[in-house]
């Protein structure tokens, strides 16, 4: 008999809603046990926090009229609130971030939002996390960060709990990791199903003594969340579990790793496979024709001393491995990396770097396999207390293995930067002078025509900051020149920025002003010019209350490339902030 796949809840038997409720109940009992150990004779209430409210206003005028699109919303209002109520071992931290302008990051923005969609929007954060001793309850927007192959950057709106006595860590979180968006072909909106996820982990140990942990992630798209889905929109379901570990051989030498497996279904509407030989996996998730099982693993061997260290990393991700707790995770790859570091002469010289390779299409399911060379070197040298130097180099190479010359790709991208810094201290003035030299080169070797397509960028930037010791005055000057050479064109940018800041009335009134000029020229096509002004003033009313006002204006005139068009834009920000 076929099972009905049209359900609005996770079809993961071992991690059902009932299991989640039992886990919360168990953690509540642990909370009461932890609370009974508290000493209550010297307890007192402590309430701290900060909040701010800001409003942005933007306008633009262009010639010809409406020829330039606006770069900001007309108005934008934000509320930020953080507080913590503490009483002995009890804490109640609250975080609220609300924005009047709503958008989406990984799916198209919906038309009209419901109240719950507004709360679930990643632009907003509502987070309440009461803690009693080792137990932490979580309500609102959280990012479960368990391990590198399970979950780590996907925001989830829901509820959960975490219990962390000594070296033990037990966590569980359930909620919505993706909002539902209706499809609208007239507006080019593909739509997205609401995705509900359940994450859990059990870790024991520490990096110093050794650690072992198991992580579980289950997620499913809810078909009923989209009334009229587009033809190319499919509901997905995923389940994975990983085991991560740390083995310290000595205080300086360790081995760290993780291994995991996933079951991912690309379309839950597909027919369920019976007698597939995978009945033991069907207790975790129904096996469909589009379900695929695959694995991943990572290993790191490290040696860390005060003056030197080295780490060797290996990462393998199968083509069918899908960690639904990560956004934009690259699968079907093998990476090998070596990362040394060295401190010399009592730490006055620090060198670090990495070299490695990345190979994709290990499963040969794509038309081509590519190899990438990754290399970088960074250095920081402190000659004296007044003179230092930072330098960096990176190389990125990309090459595929196809035998067809017309499809062959051979690319090398290199980058080099050098930045000396000089500080001169006098009786009345302190000078800070920083120079930055940067060179970026991109070469595409056409193996069919033997031609080389090259894109080179060179820039030099100088920053001079003067602090007056006998008065609260600071001035700064920035000069920048950039050349971008794309055969047969050349782009040059010259920029100058001058600023001044002063502090009045015992540092309670702090105004500042910046003026900028930019010239952008194109070889044989004239040049663009822009002049900008930015004024800002902050008034500290008392230790708890600050008012800030900021206004900027930018006047831009195009050259021959846009028929001498021009535009002017104005931006104003008002903000009040309080600490308590």
XYZ file of C-alpha atoms in Angstrom:
580
model
C 0.000 0.000 0.000
C 1.322 3.445 -0.937
C 1.700 6.074 1.696
C 0.124 9.499 1.329
C 3.010 11.936 0.820
C 0.856 15.060 1.188
C 1.611 15.930 4.730
C 2.518 19.191 6.413
C 4.940 17.779 8.961
C 8.322 16.142 8.861
C 8.074 12.515 7.832
C 11.015 11.473 9.980
C 9.782 8.843 12.385
C 12.792 8.889 14.674
C 12.541 12.684 15.108
C 8.787 13.306 15.302
C 7.008 16.154 17.070
C 6.323 13.821 19.993
C 10.020 13.049 20.301
C 10.731 16.772 20.290
C 8.193 17.368 23.076
C 9.765 14.595 25.169
C 13.180 16.183 24.661
C 11.901 19.577 25.843
C 10.268 17.936 28.893
C 13.525 16.182 29.766
C 15.446 19.421 29.517
C 12.862 21.172 31.717
C 13.448 18.535 34.400
C 17.169 19.146 34.083
C 16.444 22.869 34.484
C 14.678 22.269 37.799
C 17.559 20.080 38.928
C 20.052 22.805 38.031
C 17.999 25.511 39.732
C 17.876 23.545 42.995
C 21.661 23.859 43.263
C 21.624 27.692 43.249
C 22.571 29.753 46.248
C 19.798 32.229 46.891
C 21.037 34.139 49.923
C 22.901 36.894 48.034
C 20.835 37.122 44.822
C 19.757 40.417 43.280
C 18.096 41.505 40.035
C 20.366 43.045 37.362
C 18.904 44.521 34.158
C 21.208 45.759 31.358
C 20.886 46.395 27.661
C 20.852 48.836 24.782
C 18.391 49.964 22.138
C 18.435 52.205 19.077
C 15.903 53.546 16.599
C 17.023 54.896 13.224
C 15.319 56.354 10.168
C 16.892 56.704 6.709
C 15.579 59.031 3.999
C 16.800 59.020 0.405
C 16.000 61.006 -2.732
C 17.471 61.227 -6.236
C 17.053 63.600 -9.186
C 18.478 62.839 -12.612
C 18.894 64.496 -15.993
C 17.242 63.313 -18.220
C 14.444 62.688 -15.732
C 14.154 59.112 -14.395
C 17.237 58.020 -16.369
C 19.051 56.775 -13.246
C 17.602 54.118 -10.943
C 17.601 54.766 -7.222
C 20.167 52.877 -5.163
C 18.306 52.936 -1.843
C 14.700 52.765 -0.653
C 12.946 56.110 -0.189
C 12.750 55.530 3.547
C 13.933 52.800 5.879
C 13.356 52.473 9.624
C 15.158 50.086 11.980
C 14.721 49.079 15.597
C 17.496 47.300 17.512
C 16.955 46.112 21.066
C 19.155 44.002 23.329
C 18.567 43.349 27.016
C 19.524 40.862 29.694
C 17.697 40.299 32.970
C 19.828 38.406 35.489
C 19.015 36.947 38.897
C 21.566 34.511 40.248
C 21.880 31.642 37.790
C 18.805 32.859 35.901
C 19.275 35.007 32.780
C 16.761 36.312 30.255
C 18.476 37.789 27.165
C 16.182 39.318 24.525
C 17.193 40.520 21.058
C 14.828 42.308 18.670
C 15.815 43.641 15.231
C 12.995 44.990 13.064
C 13.188 46.662 9.661
C 10.452 48.457 7.728
C 11.925 47.398 4.391
C 11.529 43.667 3.864
C 13.349 41.433 1.435
C 14.543 37.852 1.040
C 18.080 36.515 0.779
C 17.765 33.080 -0.819
C 14.251 33.227 -2.284
C 12.238 35.888 -4.071
C 10.495 38.484 -1.911
C 6.786 37.810 -1.343
C 4.136 40.381 -2.171
C 2.105 41.074 0.944
C 3.475 39.475 4.104
C 1.444 38.004 6.889
C 2.439 38.800 10.472
C 4.174 35.430 10.843
C 6.037 35.915 7.541
C 7.199 39.288 8.855
C 8.595 37.678 12.009
C 10.237 34.877 10.011
C 11.930 37.277 7.581
C 15.743 37.081 7.963
C 15.769 40.894 7.911
C 14.094 40.702 11.325
C 15.359 39.002 14.455
C 13.283 38.168 17.505
C 15.278 36.058 19.928
C 14.400 35.129 23.524
C 16.784 32.749 25.293
C 16.086 32.264 29.023
C 18.855 30.440 30.866
C 18.931 28.760 34.250
C 22.339 27.395 35.084
C 23.355 24.967 32.359
C 19.985 24.965 30.611
C 19.174 27.424 27.835
C 15.737 27.653 26.187
C 15.450 29.313 22.778
C 12.489 31.053 21.150
C 12.590 32.976 17.862
C 15.346 33.311 15.255
C 18.455 31.209 15.813
C 21.242 29.709 13.721
C 22.079 26.210 15.017
C 25.850 25.801 14.647
C 26.768 22.187 15.274
C 29.515 21.166 12.844
C 30.973 21.866 9.406
C 29.054 19.076 7.653
C 25.660 19.284 9.395
C 24.301 22.773 10.129
C 25.954 26.126 10.603
C 24.562 29.128 8.678
C 20.851 28.532 8.092
C 18.609 30.835 10.126
C 15.654 29.015 11.727
C 12.598 30.626 13.314
C 11.224 28.327 16.006
C 11.985 27.004 19.469
C 14.573 24.773 21.064
C 16.720 24.049 24.078
C 20.345 23.471 24.969
C 21.792 21.766 28.045
C 25.545 22.185 28.623
C 26.761 20.857 31.992
C 30.548 20.519 32.182
C 31.736 18.766 28.995
C 28.276 17.648 27.851
C 26.214 19.491 25.208
C 22.652 18.463 24.298
C 20.804 20.644 21.788
C 17.525 20.462 19.900
C 15.800 23.071 17.722
C 12.666 22.949 15.562
C 11.315 25.653 13.287
C 10.962 27.222 9.851
C 14.218 27.579 7.922
C 12.644 28.917 4.717
C 9.530 31.008 4.276
C 6.883 30.037 1.759
C 6.627 32.305 -1.295
C 3.814 32.039 -3.846
C 4.823 31.562 -7.475
C 4.092 34.485 -9.814
C 5.208 33.953 -13.408
C 4.076 37.457 -14.433
C 6.651 38.945 -12.042
C 9.272 36.273 -12.622
C 8.881 34.847 -9.104
C 9.606 31.117 -9.049
C 8.345 30.793 -5.497
C 9.536 28.652 -2.608
C 7.976 26.126 -0.272
C 8.008 26.685 3.444
C 10.732 24.493 4.893
C 10.583 23.077 8.408
C 13.685 21.665 9.990
C 14.595 19.764 13.121
C 18.181 19.738 14.384
C 19.700 17.907 17.335
C 23.158 17.194 18.687
C 24.841 15.308 21.509
C 28.463 16.267 22.191
C 30.747 15.194 24.992
C 34.229 16.438 25.758
C 36.360 19.428 24.787
C 39.234 20.267 22.487
C 41.687 19.887 25.363
C 40.467 16.497 26.633
C 38.969 15.091 23.430
C 35.480 15.329 21.963
C 32.922 13.030 20.350
C 29.580 14.192 19.020
C 26.626 13.153 16.904
C 24.553 15.643 14.891
C 21.179 15.118 13.225
C 19.369 17.389 10.748
C 15.984 16.700 9.173
C 14.118 19.120 6.894
C 11.091 18.994 4.625
C 9.242 21.376 2.327
C 5.534 21.794 3.073
C 3.494 21.418 -0.123
C 0.424 23.179 1.272
C 2.466 26.364 1.883
C 2.268 27.263 -1.834
C -1.204 27.241 -3.372
C -0.185 27.493 -7.043
C 3.407 26.280 -7.460
C 5.200 26.754 -10.770
C 6.003 23.718 -12.902
C 9.710 23.776 -11.994
C 9.156 24.090 -8.234
C 9.549 20.762 -6.424
C 9.152 20.050 -2.692
C 12.341 18.610 -1.179
C 13.154 16.533 1.875
C 16.464 15.757 3.532
C 17.898 13.845 6.452
C 21.504 13.568 7.573
C 23.562 12.510 10.524
C 27.237 13.143 11.212
C 29.764 12.164 13.848
C 32.504 14.650 14.680
C 35.493 14.122 16.934
C 38.670 15.698 18.306
C 41.599 13.560 19.446
C 44.329 15.485 21.318
C 47.599 13.535 21.237
C 49.344 16.214 23.306
C 48.518 19.771 24.325
C 49.925 20.935 20.971
C 49.080 18.118 18.554
C 45.545 17.052 17.657
C 43.410 15.276 15.097
C 39.958 16.605 14.221
C 37.417 15.093 11.868
C 33.836 14.416 10.894
C 32.025 11.806 8.833
C 28.405 11.909 7.751
C 25.724 10.507 5.492
C 22.616 12.077 3.999
C 19.377 11.035 2.352
C 18.060 13.739 0.028
C 14.840 13.647 -2.019
C 14.629 16.215 -4.823
C 10.888 15.762 -5.341
C 8.683 14.316 -2.594
C 5.859 13.873 -5.158
C 7.826 11.123 -6.868
C 6.732 7.523 -6.546
C 7.882 5.690 -3.450
C 10.132 2.727 -4.158
C 9.123 -0.558 -2.576
C 11.393 -3.580 -2.204
C 14.401 -1.369 -2.859
C 16.767 -3.054 -0.457
C 16.894 0.130 1.600
C 14.090 -0.703 4.037
C 16.434 0.003 6.945
C 16.689 3.623 5.732
C 12.947 4.083 5.193
C 12.479 4.418 8.962
C 14.295 7.750 8.618
C 12.580 9.070 5.492
C 10.433 7.579 2.694
C 12.591 6.388 -0.221
C 11.396 7.952 -3.502
C 12.678 7.585 -7.051
C 14.546 10.897 -6.632
C 16.054 9.963 -3.247
C 19.802 9.656 -3.140
C 22.134 8.555 -0.357
C 25.686 9.821 -0.149
C 28.405 10.708 2.322
C 31.012 13.291 3.256
C 34.053 13.471 5.475
C 36.702 15.888 6.653
C 39.970 15.426 8.519
C 42.389 17.921 10.045
C 45.763 17.222 11.607
C 47.214 20.179 13.472
C 50.321 21.154 15.379
C 50.091 24.414 17.317
C 53.009 25.993 19.147
C 53.495 29.595 20.235
C 56.078 30.287 17.528
C 54.978 27.964 14.759
C 52.196 25.698 13.651
C 50.905 23.691 10.730
C 47.575 22.183 9.748
C 46.766 19.649 7.035
C 43.133 19.504 5.888
C 41.272 17.019 3.721
C 37.623 17.330 2.672
C 35.492 14.979 0.597
C 31.854 15.664 -0.283
C 29.860 13.220 -2.383
C 27.689 14.413 -5.241
C 24.477 13.426 -3.449
C 25.416 14.782 -0.023
C 23.104 17.710 0.826
C 23.427 19.372 4.270
C 20.164 21.309 4.544
C 21.568 23.245 7.500
C 23.863 25.147 5.116
C 23.041 27.512 2.260
C 24.958 27.221 -1.029
C 26.998 24.195 -0.004
C 29.221 22.850 -2.804
C 29.059 19.085 -3.230
C 30.960 16.583 -5.384
C 34.436 17.866 -4.510
C 37.758 16.915 -2.969
C 39.960 19.494 -1.236
C 43.477 19.084 0.140
C 45.066 22.035 1.948
C 48.261 22.681 3.902
C 48.381 25.770 6.184
C 51.664 26.659 7.957
C 52.294 29.675 10.235
C 55.442 31.065 11.823
C 56.347 33.743 14.398
C 59.898 35.116 14.482
C 61.880 37.529 16.652
C 59.512 37.659 19.622
C 56.462 37.929 17.392
C 57.638 40.962 15.405
C 57.359 38.893 12.217
C 54.324 36.721 11.550
C 54.011 34.584 8.432
C 51.030 32.454 7.438
C 49.909 30.824 4.254
C 48.032 28.034 2.589
C 48.414 25.884 -0.479
C 45.974 23.337 -1.760
C 43.935 21.914 -4.577
C 40.242 21.423 -5.265
C 38.847 18.855 -7.697
C 35.172 18.631 -8.584
C 32.991 16.212 -10.564
C 34.406 13.229 -8.721
C 31.339 11.193 -9.666
C 31.741 11.962 -13.409
C 28.091 12.978 -13.602
C 28.929 16.292 -15.316
C 30.383 16.912 -18.747
C 33.696 18.238 -17.417
C 36.007 17.862 -14.433
C 37.948 20.880 -13.212
C 40.951 21.396 -10.966
C 41.677 24.515 -8.934
C 44.964 25.537 -7.361
C 44.576 27.643 -4.214
C 47.601 29.377 -2.693
C 48.071 32.379 -0.421
C 50.793 33.965 1.704
C 50.355 36.688 4.327
C 52.938 38.484 6.422
C 52.914 41.104 9.176
C 56.202 42.720 10.178
C 56.620 45.172 13.056
C 60.011 46.843 12.641
C 59.526 49.265 15.554
C 56.636 50.639 17.591
C 56.247 53.247 14.840
C 56.786 51.295 11.627
C 55.031 48.136 10.417
C 54.394 46.352 7.140
C 51.642 44.006 5.952
C 51.858 42.052 2.709
C 49.777 39.393 1.010
C 49.823 37.194 -2.084
C 47.228 34.814 -3.469
C 46.997 32.624 -6.541
C 43.870 30.996 -7.904
C 44.087 28.660 -10.857
C 41.223 26.918 -12.651
C 41.575 24.256 -15.320
C 39.220 21.628 -16.705
C 40.130 18.255 -18.145
C 38.187 18.294 -21.403
C 40.064 17.256 -24.551
C 37.997 19.585 -26.761
C 40.048 22.763 -27.335
C 36.939 24.883 -27.866
C 35.666 23.935 -24.400
C 38.991 23.911 -22.592
C 39.379 26.428 -19.741
C 42.712 27.566 -18.320
C 42.512 30.546 -15.963
C 45.002 32.055 -13.514
C 44.146 34.849 -11.084
C 46.857 36.407 -8.918
C 46.672 39.141 -6.305
C 49.390 41.020 -4.421
C 49.116 43.765 -1.805
C 51.646 45.723 0.235
C 50.732 48.101 3.066
C 53.348 49.943 5.182
C 52.233 52.027 8.180
C 54.182 54.810 9.915
C 53.277 56.566 13.176
C 55.054 59.802 14.127
C 54.470 61.114 17.638
C 55.227 64.729 18.491
C 54.418 67.004 21.395
C 51.392 68.507 19.648
C 50.623 66.175 16.754
C 50.387 62.434 16.122
C 50.679 61.450 12.460
C 49.498 58.092 11.131
C 50.492 57.462 7.513
C 49.417 54.332 5.641
C 50.194 53.436 2.035
C 48.524 50.552 0.223
C 49.675 49.060 -3.061
C 47.526 46.413 -4.730
C 47.877 44.465 -7.954
C 45.332 42.000 -9.330
C 45.806 40.109 -12.562
C 43.394 37.759 -14.307
C 44.485 35.761 -17.346
C 42.300 33.522 -19.478
C 44.338 31.365 -21.841
C 42.350 30.505 -24.967
C 43.818 27.138 -25.909
C 41.930 27.159 -29.228
C 43.234 30.490 -30.603
C 46.310 30.729 -28.286
C 45.163 34.268 -27.409
C 45.333 35.579 -23.845
C 42.484 37.610 -22.392
C 43.874 39.700 -19.556
C 42.294 41.939 -16.929
C 44.742 43.814 -14.702
C 43.983 46.202 -11.849
C 46.559 48.364 -10.105
C 45.833 50.716 -7.242
C 47.691 52.892 -4.771
C 46.057 54.458 -1.735
C 47.480 56.827 0.829
C 45.835 57.760 4.133
C 47.164 60.470 6.444
C 45.481 60.993 9.828
C 46.513 63.784 12.210
C 45.476 63.801 15.871
C 46.043 67.011 17.841
C 47.174 66.273 21.387
C 46.295 69.697 22.827
C 42.802 69.868 21.367
C 40.097 67.301 20.441
C 40.678 67.739 16.708
C 41.306 65.037 14.091
C 41.901 65.494 10.373
C 42.320 62.904 7.636
C 43.237 62.894 3.977
C 42.877 59.968 1.551
C 44.298 59.850 -1.980
C 43.592 56.941 -4.321
C 44.473 56.080 -7.891
C 43.200 52.924 -9.621
C 43.783 51.663 -13.136
C 41.831 48.793 -14.645
C 43.260 47.535 -17.927
C 40.859 45.381 -19.951
C 42.201 45.055 -23.467
C 41.601 47.172 -25.499
C 40.028 49.515 -22.900
C 41.488 51.238 -19.868
C 39.638 52.632 -16.868
C 41.261 55.113 -14.466
C 39.848 56.405 -11.189
C 41.274 59.260 -9.138
C 39.807 60.000 -5.732
C 40.490 62.449 -2.920
C 38.689 62.503 0.441
C 39.306 65.077 3.166
C 37.752 64.948 6.624
C 37.756 66.787 9.919
C 36.252 65.915 13.316
C 36.055 67.864 16.576
C 34.700 67.232 20.060
C 32.962 70.032 21.996
C 31.726 70.422 25.586
C 33.737 67.671 27.256
C 33.281 65.337 24.267
C 29.473 65.470 24.442
C 29.037 67.093 21.000
C 30.990 65.392 18.188
C 30.583 66.842 14.675
C 32.494 65.620 11.611
C 32.655 66.561 7.940
C 33.987 64.777 4.848
C 34.350 66.103 1.307
C 35.213 63.861 -1.645
C 36.002 64.223 -5.332
C 36.177 61.387 -7.869
C 37.215 61.372 -11.507
C 36.576 58.285 -13.631
C 38.026 58.304 -17.134
C 37.690 55.849 -20.004
C 40.313 55.652 -22.731
C 38.962 57.610 -25.693
C 35.502 58.090 -24.139
C 35.749 61.092 -21.826
C 35.421 61.040 -18.050
C 32.867 61.150 -15.212
C 33.098 63.464 -12.208
C 31.454 63.406 -8.800
C 31.551 65.601 -5.700
C 30.301 64.345 -2.357
C 29.644 65.858 1.061
C 28.952 64.066 4.311
C 28.196 65.712 7.645
C 27.589 63.892 10.914
C 26.962 65.034 14.471
C 26.550 62.927 17.614
C 25.266 64.427 20.855
C 25.829 62.471 24.074
C 23.033 63.708 26.332
C 24.199 61.559 29.231
C 25.837 58.182 29.805
C 22.672 56.434 28.656
C 21.322 58.523 25.758
C 22.910 59.545 22.432
C 21.400 61.387 19.445
C 22.982 61.109 15.993
C 22.194 62.930 12.741
C 23.904 62.297 9.420
C 23.419 63.864 5.980
C 25.235 63.279 2.704
C 24.964 64.539 -0.853
C 26.469 63.206 -4.073
C 26.477 65.075 -7.391
C 27.526 62.889 -10.328
C 28.111 63.991 -13.936
C 28.590 61.399 -16.680
C 30.829 61.867 -19.690
C 30.343 60.902 -23.301
C 29.405 57.279 -22.556
C 26.009 58.386 -21.211
C 25.530 61.546 -23.253
C 26.570 63.850 -20.392
C 23.737 62.711 -18.123
C 23.853 63.597 -14.423
C 22.163 62.887 -11.129
C 22.134 64.147 -7.572
C 21.236 62.100 -4.529
C 20.659 62.999 -0.889
C 20.743 60.727 2.124
C 19.697 61.561 5.705
C 19.873 59.329 8.783
C 18.484 60.123 12.225
C 19.172 57.837 15.175
C 18.639 57.754 18.909
C 20.458 55.161 21.037
C 20.147 54.305 24.693
C 22.076 52.128 27.145
C 20.600 50.889 30.390
